[in-house]
PDB file of C-alpha atoms in Angstrom:
ATOM      1  CA  ASP G   1      94.282 120.543 109.741  1.00 66.00           C
ATOM      2  CA  VAL G   2      98.022 120.490 109.356  1.00 62.00           C
ATOM      3  CA  LYS G   3      99.171 122.873 106.730  1.00 90.00           C
ATOM      4  CA  VAL G   4     102.555 122.577 105.070  1.00 95.00           C
ATOM      5  CA  THR G   5     103.284 125.206 102.473  1.00 95.00           C
ATOM      6  CA  GLN G   6     106.131 125.464 100.007  1.00 95.00           C
ATOM      7  CA  SER G   7     107.284 128.761  98.582  1.00 90.00           C
ATOM      8  CA  SER G   8     106.910 127.903  94.907  1.00 91.00           C
ATOM      9  CA  ARG G   9     104.966 125.345  92.889  1.00 93.00           C
ATOM     10  CA  TYR G  10     107.205 125.670  89.833  1.00 95.00           C
ATOM     11  CA  LEU G  11     110.742 126.959  89.443  1.00 96.00           C
ATOM     12  CA  VAL G  12     113.060 127.226  86.472  1.00 97.00           C
ATOM     13  CA  LYS G  13     116.738 127.849  87.185  1.00 97.00           C
ATOM     14  CA  ARG G  14     120.004 127.806  85.287  1.00 97.00           C
ATOM     15  CA  THR G  15     122.905 125.446  85.913  1.00 97.00           C
ATOM     16  CA  GLY G  16     125.191 126.854  88.574  1.00 97.00           C
ATOM     17  CA  GLU G  17     122.574 129.056  90.244  1.00 97.00           C
ATOM     18  CA  LYS G  18     122.009 128.903  93.989  1.00 97.00           C
ATOM     19  CA  VAL G  19     118.441 127.796  94.661  1.00 97.00           C
ATOM     20  CA  PHE G  20     116.414 128.205  97.846  1.00 97.00           C
ATOM     21  CA  LEU G  21     113.310 126.148  98.521  1.00 97.00           C
ATOM     22  CA  GLU G  22     111.296 127.215 101.531  1.00 97.00           C
ATOM     23  CA  CYS G  23     108.891 125.164 103.601  1.00 97.00           C
ATOM     24  CA  VAL G  24     106.646 126.361 106.421  1.00 97.00           C
ATOM     25  CA  GLN G  25     104.363 124.329 108.682  1.00 96.00           C
ATOM     26  CA  ASP G  26     101.765 125.755 111.024  1.00 94.00           C
ATOM     27  CA  MET G  27     101.246 122.907 113.499  1.00 90.00           C
ATOM     28  CA  ASP G  28     104.251 123.329 115.766  1.00 92.00           C
ATOM     29  CA  HIS G  29     105.763 120.061 114.554  1.00 92.00           C
ATOM     30  CA  GLU G  30     109.251 119.252 115.756  1.00 92.00           C
ATOM     31  CA  ASN G  31     110.262 117.156 112.752  1.00 92.00           C
ATOM     32  CA  MET G  32     110.671 118.376 109.194  1.00 94.00           C
ATOM     33  CA  PHE G  33     111.875 116.588 106.076  1.00 95.00           C
ATOM     34  CA  TRP G  34     112.944 117.270 102.515  1.00 97.00           C
ATOM     35  CA  TYR G  35     112.441 114.637  99.812  1.00 96.00           C
ATOM     36  CA  ARG G  36     112.806 114.495  96.095  1.00 96.00           C
ATOM     37  CA  GLN G  37     110.489 112.389  93.966  1.00 95.00           C
ATOM     38  CA  ASP G  38     111.505 111.008  90.595  1.00 93.00           C
ATOM     39  CA  PRO G  39     109.762 108.506  88.307  1.00 87.00           C
ATOM     40  CA  GLY G  40     110.997 104.979  88.972  1.00 82.00           C
ATOM     41  CA  LEU G  41     112.988 106.083  92.027  1.00 86.00           C
ATOM     42  CA  GLY G  42     110.166 106.973  94.378  1.00 86.00           C
ATOM     43  CA  LEU G  43     110.564 109.323  97.324  1.00 91.00           C
ATOM     44  CA  ARG G  44     114.126 109.762  98.521  1.00 93.00           C
ATOM     45  CA  LEU G  45     115.042 111.552 101.730  1.00 93.00           C
ATOM     46  CA  ILE G  46     117.528 114.398 101.321  1.00 96.00           C
ATOM     47  CA  TYR G  47     117.721 115.906 104.810  1.00 95.00           C
ATOM     48  CA  PHE G  48     115.647 115.995 107.947  1.00 93.00           C
ATOM     49  CA  SER G  49     115.553 117.947 111.180  1.00 93.00           C
ATOM     50  CA  TYR G  50     114.319 116.996 114.637  1.00 90.00           C
ATOM     51  CA  ASP G  51     114.749 120.422 116.163  1.00 89.00           C
ATOM     52  CA  VAL G  52     115.695 124.010 115.505  1.00 91.00           C
ATOM     53  CA  LYS G  53     119.249 124.366 114.243  1.00 86.00           C
ATOM     54  CA  MET G  54     119.543 120.608 114.036  1.00 89.00           C
ATOM     55  CA  LYS G  55     119.896 118.656 110.786  1.00 92.00           C
ATOM     56  CA  GLU G  56     120.684 115.135 109.732  1.00 92.00           C
ATOM     57  CA  LYS G  57     121.590 113.732 106.339  1.00 93.00           C
ATOM     58  CA  GLY G  58     119.150 111.504 104.593  1.00 92.00           C
ATOM     59  CA  ASP G  59     119.889 109.076 101.799  1.00 89.00           C
ATOM     60  CA  ILE G  60     120.927 111.555  99.097  1.00 94.00           C
ATOM     61  CA  PRO G  61     122.354 114.735 100.698  1.00 96.00           C
ATOM     62  CA  GLU G  62     125.071 115.405  98.107  1.00 96.00           C
ATOM     63  CA  GLY G  63     124.663 118.763  96.413  1.00 96.00           C
ATOM     64  CA  TYR G  64     122.165 120.007  99.013  1.00 97.00           C
ATOM     65  CA  SER G  65     122.232 121.805 102.324  1.00 97.00           C
ATOM     66  CA  VAL G  66     119.490 122.842 104.728  1.00 97.00           C
ATOM     67  CA  SER G  67     118.728 125.486 107.295  1.00 96.00           C
ATOM     68  CA  ARG G  68     116.334 125.469 110.221  1.00 96.00           C
ATOM     69  CA  GLU G  69     116.520 128.725 112.137  1.00 94.00           C
ATOM     70  CA  LYS G  70     112.909 128.632 113.312  1.00 95.00           C
ATOM     71  CA  LYS G  71     110.744 125.698 114.290  1.00 95.00           C
ATOM     72  CA  GLU G  72     108.164 126.297 111.590  1.00 96.00           C
ATOM     73  CA  ARG G  73     110.554 126.823 108.702  1.00 97.00           C
ATOM     74  CA  PHE G  74     112.896 124.408 106.944  1.00 97.00           C
ATOM     75  CA  SER G  75     114.857 125.530 103.908  1.00 97.00           C
ATOM     76  CA  LEU G  76     116.543 123.417 101.258  1.00 97.00           C
ATOM     77  CA  ILE G  77     119.468 124.956  99.430  1.00 97.00           C
ATOM     78  CA  LEU G  78     120.984 123.811  96.166  1.00 97.00           C
ATOM     79  CA  GLU G  79     124.416 125.380  96.327  1.00 94.00           C
ATOM     80  CA  SER G  80     125.087 125.129  92.584  1.00 96.00           C
ATOM     81  CA  ALA G  81     122.136 123.707  90.691  1.00 97.00           C
ATOM     82  CA  SER G  82     122.781 120.975  88.163  1.00 97.00           C
ATOM     83  CA  THR G  83     120.510 119.401  85.575  1.00 97.00           C
ATOM     84  CA  ASN G  84     120.346 116.146  87.534  1.00 96.00           C
ATOM     85  CA  GLN G  85     118.634 118.071  90.327  1.00 98.00           C
ATOM     86  CA  THR G  86     115.598 118.597  88.130  1.00 97.00           C
ATOM     87  CA  SER G  87     112.891 116.953  90.184  1.00 97.00           C
ATOM     88  CA  MET G  88     109.798 117.317  92.335  1.00 96.00           C
ATOM     89  CA  TYR G  89     110.792 118.452  95.827  1.00 98.00           C
ATOM     90  CA  LEU G  90     108.509 117.638  98.720  1.00 97.00           C
ATOM     91  CA  CYS G  91     108.634 118.975 102.242  1.00 97.00           C
ATOM     92  CA  ALA G  92     106.980 117.159 105.140  1.00 95.00           C
ATOM     93  CA  SER G  93     106.528 117.600 108.874  1.00 94.00           C
ATOM     94  CA  SER G  94     105.528 115.333 111.732  1.00 91.00           C
ATOM     95  CA  PRO G  95     104.942 115.719 115.477  1.00 88.00           C
ATOM     96  CA  GLN G  96     107.420 114.452 118.031  1.00 83.00           C
ATOM     97  CA  GLY G  97     105.081 111.780 119.375  1.00 75.00           C
ATOM     98  CA  ALA G  98     104.279 110.402 115.903  1.00 75.00           C
ATOM     99  CA  ARG G  99     107.321 110.925 113.760  1.00 71.00           C
ATOM    100  CA  GLU G 100     106.276 108.259 111.299  1.00 75.00           C
ATOM    101  CA  THR G 101     103.078 110.039 110.275  1.00 84.00           C
ATOM    102  CA  GLN G 102     104.204 112.760 107.958  1.00 91.00           C
ATOM    103  CA  TYR G 103     102.236 115.614 106.466  1.00 93.00           C
ATOM    104  CA  PHE G 104     103.406 116.751 103.070  1.00 95.00           C
ATOM    105  CA  GLY G 105     103.370 120.055 101.273  1.00 95.00           C
ATOM    106  CA  PRO G 106     102.160 120.399  97.663  1.00 94.00           C
ATOM    107  CA  GLY G 107     105.649 120.089  96.216  1.00 96.00           C
ATOM    108  CA  THR G 108     107.906 122.268  94.079  1.00 96.00           C
ATOM    109  CA  ARG G 109     108.668 121.212  90.522  1.00 96.00           C
ATOM    110  CA  LEU G 110     112.193 122.388  89.807  1.00 97.00           C
ATOM    111  CA  LEU G 111     113.603 122.457  86.308  1.00 97.00           C
ATOM    112  CA  VAL G 112     117.325 123.158  85.965  1.00 97.00           C
ATOM    113  CA  LEU G 113     118.396 124.137  82.464  1.00 97.00           C
TER     114      LEU G 113
ATOM    115  CA  GLN X   1     117.571  95.137  96.116  1.00 76.00           C
ATOM    116  CA  LYS X   2     115.276  97.778  97.555  1.00 83.00           C
ATOM    117  CA  GLU X   3     114.153  97.542 101.167  1.00 89.00           C
ATOM    118  CA  VAL X   4     110.555  98.127 100.104  1.00 93.00           C
ATOM    119  CA  GLU X   5     109.086  96.747  96.899  1.00 93.00           C
ATOM    120  CA  GLN X   6     105.671  97.830  95.722  1.00 93.00           C
ATOM    121  CA  ASP X   7     103.545  96.271  92.989  1.00 86.00           C
ATOM    122  CA  PRO X   8     104.298  98.668  90.149  1.00 79.00           C
ATOM    123  CA  GLY X   9     100.942  98.792  88.405  1.00 83.00           C
ATOM    124  CA  PRO X  10      99.425 100.707  86.816  1.00 93.00           C
ATOM    125  CA  LEU X  11      96.103  99.311  87.897  1.00 95.00           C
ATOM    126  CA  SER X  12      92.813 100.028  86.147  1.00 96.00           C
ATOM    127  CA  VAL X  13      89.515  98.817  87.602  1.00 96.00           C
ATOM    128  CA  PRO X  14      85.811  99.519  87.056  1.00 97.00           C
ATOM    129  CA  GLU X  15      83.920 101.577  89.609  1.00 97.00           C
ATOM    130  CA  GLY X  16      82.731  99.449  92.504  1.00 97.00           C
ATOM    131  CA  ALA X  17      85.578  96.929  92.291  1.00 97.00           C
ATOM    132  CA  ILE X  18      87.655  95.806  95.254  1.00 97.00           C
ATOM    133  CA  VAL X  19      91.238  96.944  94.885  1.00 97.00           C
ATOM    134  CA  SER X  20      94.272  95.326  96.478  1.00 96.00           C
ATOM    135  CA  LEU X  21      97.553  97.246  96.677  1.00 97.00           C
ATOM    136  CA  ASN X  22     100.598  95.441  97.993  1.00 96.00           C
ATOM    137  CA  CYS X  23     104.125  95.942  99.284  1.00 96.00           C
ATOM    138  CA  THR X  24     106.828  93.597 100.472  1.00 96.00           C
ATOM    139  CA  TYR X  25     109.818  94.532 102.571  1.00 96.00           C
ATOM    140  CA  SER X  26     113.073  93.027 103.741  1.00 95.00           C
ATOM    141  CA  ASN X  27     113.876  94.915 106.965  1.00 92.00           C
ATOM    142  CA  SER X  28     112.447  92.980 109.922  1.00 92.00           C
ATOM    143  CA  ALA X  29     112.937  96.060 112.145  1.00 91.00           C
ATOM    144  CA  PHE X  30     110.050  97.874 110.470  1.00 92.00           C
ATOM    145  CA  GLN X  31     107.192  98.313 112.933  1.00 91.00           C
ATOM    146  CA  TYR X  32     105.266 101.280 111.528  1.00 91.00           C
ATOM    147  CA  PHE X  33     103.410 100.864 108.255  1.00 94.00           C
ATOM    148  CA  MET X  34     101.764 103.711 106.395  1.00 94.00           C
ATOM    149  CA  TRP X  35      99.804 104.208 103.217  1.00 96.00           C
ATOM    150  CA  TYR X  36      99.795 107.558 101.463  1.00 96.00           C
ATOM    151  CA  ARG X  37      97.619 108.692  98.584  1.00 97.00           C
ATOM    152  CA  GLN X  38      99.000 111.130  96.052  1.00 96.00           C
ATOM    153  CA  TYR X  39      96.841 112.850  93.489  1.00 95.00           C
ATOM    154  CA  SER X  40      98.447 114.080  90.312  1.00 91.00           C
ATOM    155  CA  ARG X  41     100.674 117.138  90.891  1.00 87.00           C
ATOM    156  CA  LYS X  42      99.998 117.152  94.632  1.00 90.00           C
ATOM    157  CA  GLY X  43     101.922 116.064  97.698  1.00 93.00           C
ATOM    158  CA  PRO X  44     101.189 112.701  99.340  1.00 95.00           C
ATOM    159  CA  GLU X  45      98.549 112.618 102.086  1.00 94.00           C
ATOM    160  CA  LEU X  46      98.507 110.103 104.896  1.00 93.00           C
ATOM    161  CA  LEU X  47      95.694 107.608 104.416  1.00 94.00           C
ATOM    162  CA  MET X  48      96.273 104.820 106.914  1.00 92.00           C
ATOM    163  CA  TYR X  49      98.774 104.103 109.648  1.00 89.00           C
ATOM    164  CA  THR X  50      99.330 100.770 111.401  1.00 90.00           C
ATOM    165  CA  TYR X  51     101.674  99.759 114.155  1.00 87.00           C
ATOM    166  CA  SER X  52     103.010  96.184 114.042  1.00 84.00           C
ATOM    167  CA  SER X  53     100.812  93.372 112.690  1.00 83.00           C
ATOM    168  CA  GLY X  54      97.095  93.140 112.139  1.00 85.00           C
ATOM    169  CA  ASN X  55      94.302  94.893 110.321  1.00 91.00           C
ATOM    170  CA  LYS X  56      92.971  98.399 110.502  1.00 93.00           C
ATOM    171  CA  GLU X  57      89.783  99.592 108.886  1.00 95.00           C
ATOM    172  CA  ASP X  58      88.697 103.121 108.021  1.00 93.00           C
ATOM    173  CA  GLY X  59      85.554 103.373 105.959  1.00 96.00           C
ATOM    174  CA  ARG X  60      86.164 101.726 102.607  1.00 97.00           C
ATOM    175  CA  PHE X  61      89.874 101.263 103.318  1.00 97.00           C
ATOM    176  CA  THR X  62      91.504  98.352 105.143  1.00 97.00           C
ATOM    177  CA  ALA X  63      95.217  98.114 105.857  1.00 96.00           C
ATOM    178  CA  GLN X  64      96.660  94.697 106.559  1.00 96.00           C
ATOM    179  CA  VAL X  65     100.120  93.846 107.885  1.00 96.00           C
ATOM    180  CA  ASP X  66     101.624  90.354 107.910  1.00 94.00           C
ATOM    181  CA  LYS X  67     104.998  90.670 109.579  1.00 92.00           C
ATOM    182  CA  SER X  68     105.763  86.971 109.312  1.00 92.00           C
ATOM    183  CA  SER X  69     105.618  87.264 105.523  1.00 93.00           C
ATOM    184  CA  LYS X  70     106.912  90.859 105.441  1.00 94.00           C
ATOM    185  CA  TYR X  71     103.910  91.813 103.374  1.00 95.00           C
ATOM    186  CA  ILE X  72     101.429  94.663 103.665  1.00 96.00           C
ATOM    187  CA  SER X  73      98.265  95.393 101.759  1.00 96.00           C
ATOM    188  CA  LEU X  74      95.731  98.154 101.317  1.00 97.00           C
ATOM    189  CA  PHE X  75      92.236  97.124 100.282  1.00 97.00           C
ATOM    190  CA  ILE X  76      89.748  99.576  98.842  1.00 97.00           C
ATOM    191  CA  ARG X  77      86.137  98.450  98.774  1.00 97.00           C
ATOM    192  CA  ASP X  78      83.519  99.887  96.428  1.00 97.00           C
ATOM    193  CA  SER X  79      86.181 101.852  94.589  1.00 97.00           C
ATOM    194  CA  GLN X  80      85.223 105.280  93.238  1.00 97.00           C
ATOM    195  CA  PRO X  81      86.652 107.420  90.435  1.00 97.00           C
ATOM    196  CA  SER X  82      87.836 109.808  93.167  1.00 97.00           C
ATOM    197  CA  ASP X  83      90.139 107.009  94.398  1.00 97.00           C
ATOM    198  CA  SER X  84      92.173 107.384  91.201  1.00 97.00           C
ATOM    199  CA  ALA X  85      95.631 108.334  92.452  1.00 97.00           C
ATOM    200  CA  THR X  86      99.067 106.940  93.167  1.00 96.00           C
ATOM    201  CA  TYR X  87      99.300 104.973  96.404  1.00 97.00           C
ATOM    202  CA  LEU X  88     102.581 104.840  98.290  1.00 96.00           C
ATOM    203  CA  CYS X  89     103.432 102.433 101.056  1.00 96.00           C
ATOM    204  CA  ALA X  90     105.932 103.557 103.679  1.00 94.00           C
ATOM    205  CA  MET X  91     107.604 101.910 106.652  1.00 92.00           C
ATOM    206  CA  SER X  92     109.848 102.803 109.537  1.00 90.00           C
ATOM    207  CA  SER X  93     111.425 101.221 112.572  1.00 87.00           C
ATOM    208  CA  ILE X  94     111.013 102.177 116.232  1.00 80.00           C
ATOM    209  CA  THR X  95     114.584 103.384 116.541  1.00 77.00           C
ATOM    210  CA  ASN X  96     114.332 105.405 113.364  1.00 70.00           C
ATOM    211  CA  ALA X  97     110.666 106.325 113.308  1.00 58.00           C
ATOM    212  CA  GLY X  98     111.187 109.637 111.612  1.00 70.00           C
ATOM    213  CA  LYS X  99     112.979 108.150 108.652  1.00 81.00           C
ATOM    214  CA  SER X 100     110.421 106.340 106.546  1.00 88.00           C
ATOM    215  CA  THR X 101     111.292 104.173 103.579  1.00 90.00           C
ATOM    216  CA  PHE X 102     108.809 104.543 100.746  1.00 92.00           C
ATOM    217  CA  GLY X 103     107.718 102.227  97.974  1.00 93.00           C
ATOM    218  CA  ASP X 104     107.756 103.587  94.434  1.00 92.00           C
ATOM    219  CA  GLY X 105     103.968 103.798  94.275  1.00 93.00           C
ATOM    220  CA  THR X 106     101.133 102.111  92.403  1.00 95.00           C
ATOM    221  CA  THR X 107      98.975 104.232  90.127  1.00 95.00           C
ATOM    222  CA  LEU X 108      95.294 103.332  90.306  1.00 97.00           C
ATOM    223  CA  THR X 109      92.607 104.395  87.854  1.00 97.00           C
ATOM    224  CA  VAL X 110      88.970 103.712  88.681  1.00 97.00           C
ATOM    225  CA  LYS X 111      86.805 103.963  85.591  1.00 97.00           C
ATOM    226  CA  PRO X 112      83.164 105.083  85.910  1.00 95.00           C
TER     227      PRO X 112
END
């Protein structure tokens, strides 16, 4: 089974802090994604990556950056956390031959005070 | 207007009922159609995946795609309390297969 793990289930941070969310997958998938999920807004794509050291902006990249130094690891960085970044953050991965079938991690609930 | 619209629910049915979950979309380039199930406080898990039009069956679940009407459905037969979850539809195009567009989800409760 594909396993996607996220470094924290719950995080509480202060406004202005730099926040790192880590995601690791163990199935050698080429593609990795970061989403945020908010009530009434659904899942929105922040950034994705098709390869190591490669990144592409999703629909809502403002206020976020990402890093992919190794194939199995994809990090989401909030450079200066703000209260409107309070959300559920979901990481996903998919294989090259089936990009559309994504496997999700358990999510990180981030609260920014 | 959103590219993908999903019946908002919530939906509450008795155990054993047939459930129909539906999404409409506006982008005619969508060719891949997925259904994800998300339990409370968990990440979504892929339930069904269909390419282009037609039906696909997997146990009690049937996914149906009608591209002419830009309408997709997920049917659950003999629904069980363990089916209680939020169901998300998702779609993507061939040229942009990695970038799925998700519906907002329909929350289903199956009462024993």
